[in-house]
C-alpha positions as a printed Julia matrix, in Angstrom:
302×3 Matrix{Float64}:
 -23.02   19.88  -22.56
 -19.92   19.28  -24.68
 -16.94   21.61  -24.26
 -17.06   22.22  -28.0
 -20.53   23.75  -27.74
 -19.53   25.81  -24.72
 -16.7    27.23  -26.84
 -19.29   28.27  -29.41
 -21.29   30.14  -26.75
 -18.19   32.0   -25.56
 -17.17   32.85  -29.13
 -20.58   34.33  -29.94
 -20.64   36.3   -26.69
 -17.2    37.72  -27.47
 -17.68   38.53  -31.17
 -21.4    39.44  -30.99
 -21.73   38.27  -34.57
 -22.66   34.83  -35.94
 -20.42   35.16  -38.99
 -17.31   36.2   -37.06
 -17.95   33.6   -34.35
 -18.41   30.83  -36.94
 -15.15   31.83  -38.62
 -13.35   31.81  -35.27
 -14.69   28.31  -34.55
 -13.84   27.05  -38.07
 -17.49   26.27  -38.88
 -19.89   27.34  -41.57
 -22.39   29.92  -40.35
 -25.39   27.55  -40.68
 -23.58   24.84  -38.69
 -22.6    27.36  -36.02
 -26.16   28.7   -35.79
 -27.48   25.13  -35.35
 -24.98   24.58  -32.5
 -26.17   27.73  -30.65
 -29.81   26.77  -31.17
 -29.12   23.25  -29.87
 -27.47   24.7   -26.76
 -30.51   26.89  -26.06
 -32.85   23.93  -26.55
 -30.75   21.71  -24.3
 -30.75   24.3   -21.5
 -34.32   25.44  -22.06
 -33.18   29.06  -22.1
 -32.83   31.84  -24.64
 -29.17   32.8   -24.37
 -28.86   35.5   -27.04
 -30.96   38.35  -28.43
 -30.51   38.42  -32.18
 -30.33   42.05  -33.2
 -30.01   43.43  -36.7
 -26.36   44.38  -36.22
 -25.04   42.71  -33.1
 -25.94   39.71  -30.96
 -26.21   40.29  -27.21
 -26.41   37.91  -24.28
 -29.68   37.74  -22.42
 -29.46   37.71  -18.63
 -29.59   33.93  -18.79
 -26.97   33.96  -21.53
 -24.59   36.11  -19.48
 -25.06   33.71  -16.54
 -24.3    30.65  -18.69
 -21.43   32.23  -20.66
 -19.66   33.31  -17.47
 -19.55   29.7   -16.28
 -18.89   28.35  -19.75
 -15.86   30.63  -20.03
 -14.35   29.08  -16.87
 -15.02   25.54  -18.12
 -13.46   26.33  -21.5
 -10.42   27.83  -19.77
 -10.06   24.77  -17.52
 -10.42   22.53  -20.56
  -7.59   24.33  -22.34
  -5.44   24.08  -19.22
  -6.16   20.37  -19.04
  -5.22   19.87  -22.69
  -2.0    21.8   -22.14
  -1.12   19.92  -18.97
  -1.85   16.55  -20.55
   0.46   17.47  -23.42
   3.2    18.54  -21.01
   2.64   15.42  -18.92
   2.88   13.24  -22.01
   6.14   14.94  -22.93
   7.41   14.42  -19.35
   7.64   18.16  -18.71
   5.35   18.18  -15.67
   3.98   15.64  -13.22
   4.6    13.98   -9.9
   6.16   10.6    -9.22
   6.8     8.72   -6.01
   9.57    6.14   -5.89
  10.62    3.82   -3.1
  14.2     2.58   -2.81
  16.1     0.28   -0.51
  19.37    1.4     1.1
  21.68   -0.02   -1.59
  20.02    1.63   -4.61
  19.58    4.82   -2.56
  23.34    5.09   -2.2
  24.4     3.77   -5.6
  21.73    4.45   -8.23
  19.31    7.11   -7.06
  21.72   10.1    -6.91
  22.43    9.69  -10.64
  18.7     9.4   -11.39
  17.82   12.53   -9.41
  20.57   14.57  -11.07
  19.35   13.45  -14.5
  15.72   14.25  -13.74
  16.41   17.65  -12.21
  18.53   18.51  -15.25
  16.14   17.28  -17.94
  12.73   17.59  -16.3
  12.8    20.42  -13.72
   9.0    20.66  -13.8
   8.56   17.14  -12.46
   8.19   16.73   -8.7
   9.81   13.62   -7.2
   9.02   12.1    -3.82
  11.6     9.56   -2.69
  10.99    7.05    0.09
  14.1     5.26    1.4
  13.28    2.27    3.57
  13.36   -1.51    3.82
  11.54   -3.77    1.36
   8.68   -4.7     3.71
   7.84   -1.05    4.34
   8.07   -0.21    0.64
   5.83   -3.13   -0.36
   3.2    -1.99    2.14
   3.2     1.56    0.78
   3.21    0.33   -2.82
   0.04   -1.65   -2.11
  -1.49    1.49   -0.59
  -0.78    3.13   -3.99
   1.5     5.72   -2.4
   4.41    4.7    -4.66
   4.64    4.23   -8.42
   7.22    1.49   -7.87
  10.15    0.66   -5.66
  13.67   -0.7    -6.15
  15.1    -3.06   -3.56
  16.78   -6.38   -2.87
  14.47   -9.08   -4.21
  15.64  -11.5    -1.55
  13.52   -9.52    0.88
  10.42   -9.68   -1.34
   7.62  -11.8     0.15
   6.03  -14.41   -2.1
   2.92  -12.76   -3.51
   0.78  -12.69   -6.64
  -0.15   -9.02   -6.69
   3.28   -7.63   -7.57
   5.23   -7.45  -10.81
   9.0    -7.8   -10.55
  11.6    -6.75  -13.11
  15.06   -7.91  -12.21
  17.78   -5.29  -12.7
  20.94   -7.17  -11.73
  23.2    -8.14   -8.88
  25.21   -5.66   -6.86
  28.24   -7.08   -5.1
  28.79   -6.35   -1.41
  31.88   -6.65    0.77
  33.19   -5.92    4.25
  34.81   -2.52    4.81
  36.8    -0.99    7.65
  38.38    2.39    8.28
  41.94    3.11    7.21
  44.17    2.22   10.15
  41.81   -0.49   11.4
  43.59   -3.52   12.97
  42.41   -5.67   10.04
  43.07   -3.15    7.27
  46.68   -4.11    6.58
  46.08   -7.87    6.38
  46.28   -9.43    2.91
  43.42  -11.75    3.85
  41.31  -12.26    6.94
  38.94  -15.0     8.06
  35.28  -14.47    8.76
  35.6   -15.28   12.43
  37.98  -12.3    12.79
  35.21   -9.83   11.99
  32.79  -10.55   14.8
  34.88   -9.17   17.69
  34.74   -5.74   16.07
  30.99   -5.89   15.43
  29.38   -6.06   12.0
  27.08   -3.31   10.73
  24.7    -3.97    7.86
  21.41   -3.07    6.28
  18.49   -5.24    7.3
  19.04   -8.76    5.97
  16.66  -11.73    5.69
  17.01  -14.25    8.51
  17.96  -16.96    6.02
  20.99  -14.93    4.93
  22.07  -14.37    8.52
  21.64  -18.1     9.21
  23.82  -18.95    6.2
  26.48  -16.45    7.23
  26.79  -17.71   10.83
  28.88  -20.85   10.09
  31.16  -18.78    7.85
  31.81  -16.57   10.86
  32.76  -19.6    12.99
  29.38  -19.8    14.71
  27.44  -23.06   15.23
  25.01  -24.26   12.55
  21.49  -23.05   13.17
  22.5   -19.8    14.83
  21.94  -16.32   13.48
  24.89  -14.08   12.69
  24.7   -11.17   15.14
  24.68   -7.62   13.84
  26.12   -4.89   16.02
  24.23   -2.31   13.97
  21.27   -2.96   11.67
  20.41    0.19    9.75
  18.84    0.86    6.37
  20.89    4.02    5.78
  24.12    3.19    3.96
  25.65    6.59    4.65
  25.21    6.08    8.39
  26.86    2.66    8.17
  29.83    4.16    6.35
  30.08    7.0     8.85
  30.2     4.57   11.78
  32.8     2.38   10.04
  35.02    5.38    9.31
  34.84    6.6    12.91
  35.1     3.31   14.82
  36.46   -0.23   14.47
  33.05   -1.5    13.34
  33.1    -3.62   10.18
  30.52   -2.45    7.63
  28.94   -4.84    5.13
  27.95   -2.58    2.25
  27.52   -2.56   -1.51
  30.8    -2.09   -3.37
  29.25    0.53   -5.65
  28.3     2.54   -2.56
  31.86    2.71   -1.21
  33.75    3.79   -4.34
  34.39    7.39   -3.22
  35.44    6.45    0.31
  37.87    3.81   -0.98
  39.33    6.28   -3.5
  39.79    8.81   -0.69
  41.43    6.08    1.45
  38.81    6.5     4.14
  37.57    2.91    3.81
  39.44   -0.31    3.05
  37.83   -3.35    1.49
  38.69   -6.54    3.35
  39.62   -9.69    1.5
  37.79  -12.31    3.56
  39.18  -15.67    2.45
  36.46  -18.0     3.7
  33.35  -15.92    2.82
  32.36  -15.79   -0.85
  31.45  -12.46   -2.44
  27.94  -11.53   -1.41
  25.35  -10.11   -3.78
  22.15   -8.09   -3.6
  19.64   -9.13   -6.23
  18.13   -5.79   -7.25
  14.77   -5.41   -8.96
  11.94   -3.0    -9.72
   8.68   -3.9    -8.01
   5.28   -2.53   -9.07
   1.61   -3.38   -8.64
   0.45   -6.0   -11.12
  -1.86   -4.55  -13.76
  -1.01   -0.93  -13.0
   0.55    1.01  -15.88
   3.29    3.59  -15.36
   2.94    7.27  -16.11
   5.4     8.5   -18.78
   7.68    9.94  -16.1
   7.54    6.83  -13.92
   8.37    4.73  -16.99
  11.33    6.98  -17.74
  12.61    6.63  -14.18
  12.15    2.84  -14.2
  13.97    2.49  -17.53
  16.78    4.77  -16.32
  17.25    2.77  -13.13
  17.2    -0.48  -15.11
  19.98    0.7   -17.41
  21.98    2.09  -14.52
  21.55   -1.04  -12.46
  22.75   -3.19  -15.31
  25.81   -0.98  -15.7
  26.64   -1.28  -12.01
  25.8    -4.95  -11.78
  28.53   -7.56  -11.65
């Protein structure tokens, strides 16, 4: 039975008068009477006793109206929640991010969302691209943002490129290399290099620049997908951290980290993008978050 007709049953039970109930439902009295009669015929039950003054529910009518009242209430709640959801005032979203966007872009997004949309619940998954792709396919994430160089070739994902984030080598203030105007790549390895997880092809390309033989893989002393941990290790030891420039701005300003000028290694870049399931539309809140991250990524991109 349509919700509209259930509303008519509740209105008649509450007003006990066809005229008042029809007025409340914005119908003519004949149209309202036909709706009540149709409901009784559909259910095969007499729902109301028509008295001379007032209308009263039969036992069957009281049984039906009690349940109809709950359905009408739930329907109104649904309409309200859909309206709030459409206006991005409530809802849940789940976003995956790689270590670079987690340290450079996501804090700004979360501050914006908590300020503008406090009724929206956000679940954030920070991990490497392979993990995020797996959980996106399981439909546990609306989308994820990560380095596209780590994205496997596939036909079931949509990719929207955001921009390139530059990355450099950083050491603590007072590090043996910190005072040098320039250093060579081979000077970094004795101190150990810490980085987020990198594709093997990138490590193979970096090896000769570090003075290693062609065909070898550049060794990483620490491989960790948490940029804050990498910075903490670099600031407390002689480890050299390879991190996104946008993620080290505060530490450089506070003179806790120093960016090295490595003469024989070109500036490295992370190619950031938003990855989603092909053919799956975003909720209004997920679309807002994706658009926000796109604008922010383009601002931070080189």
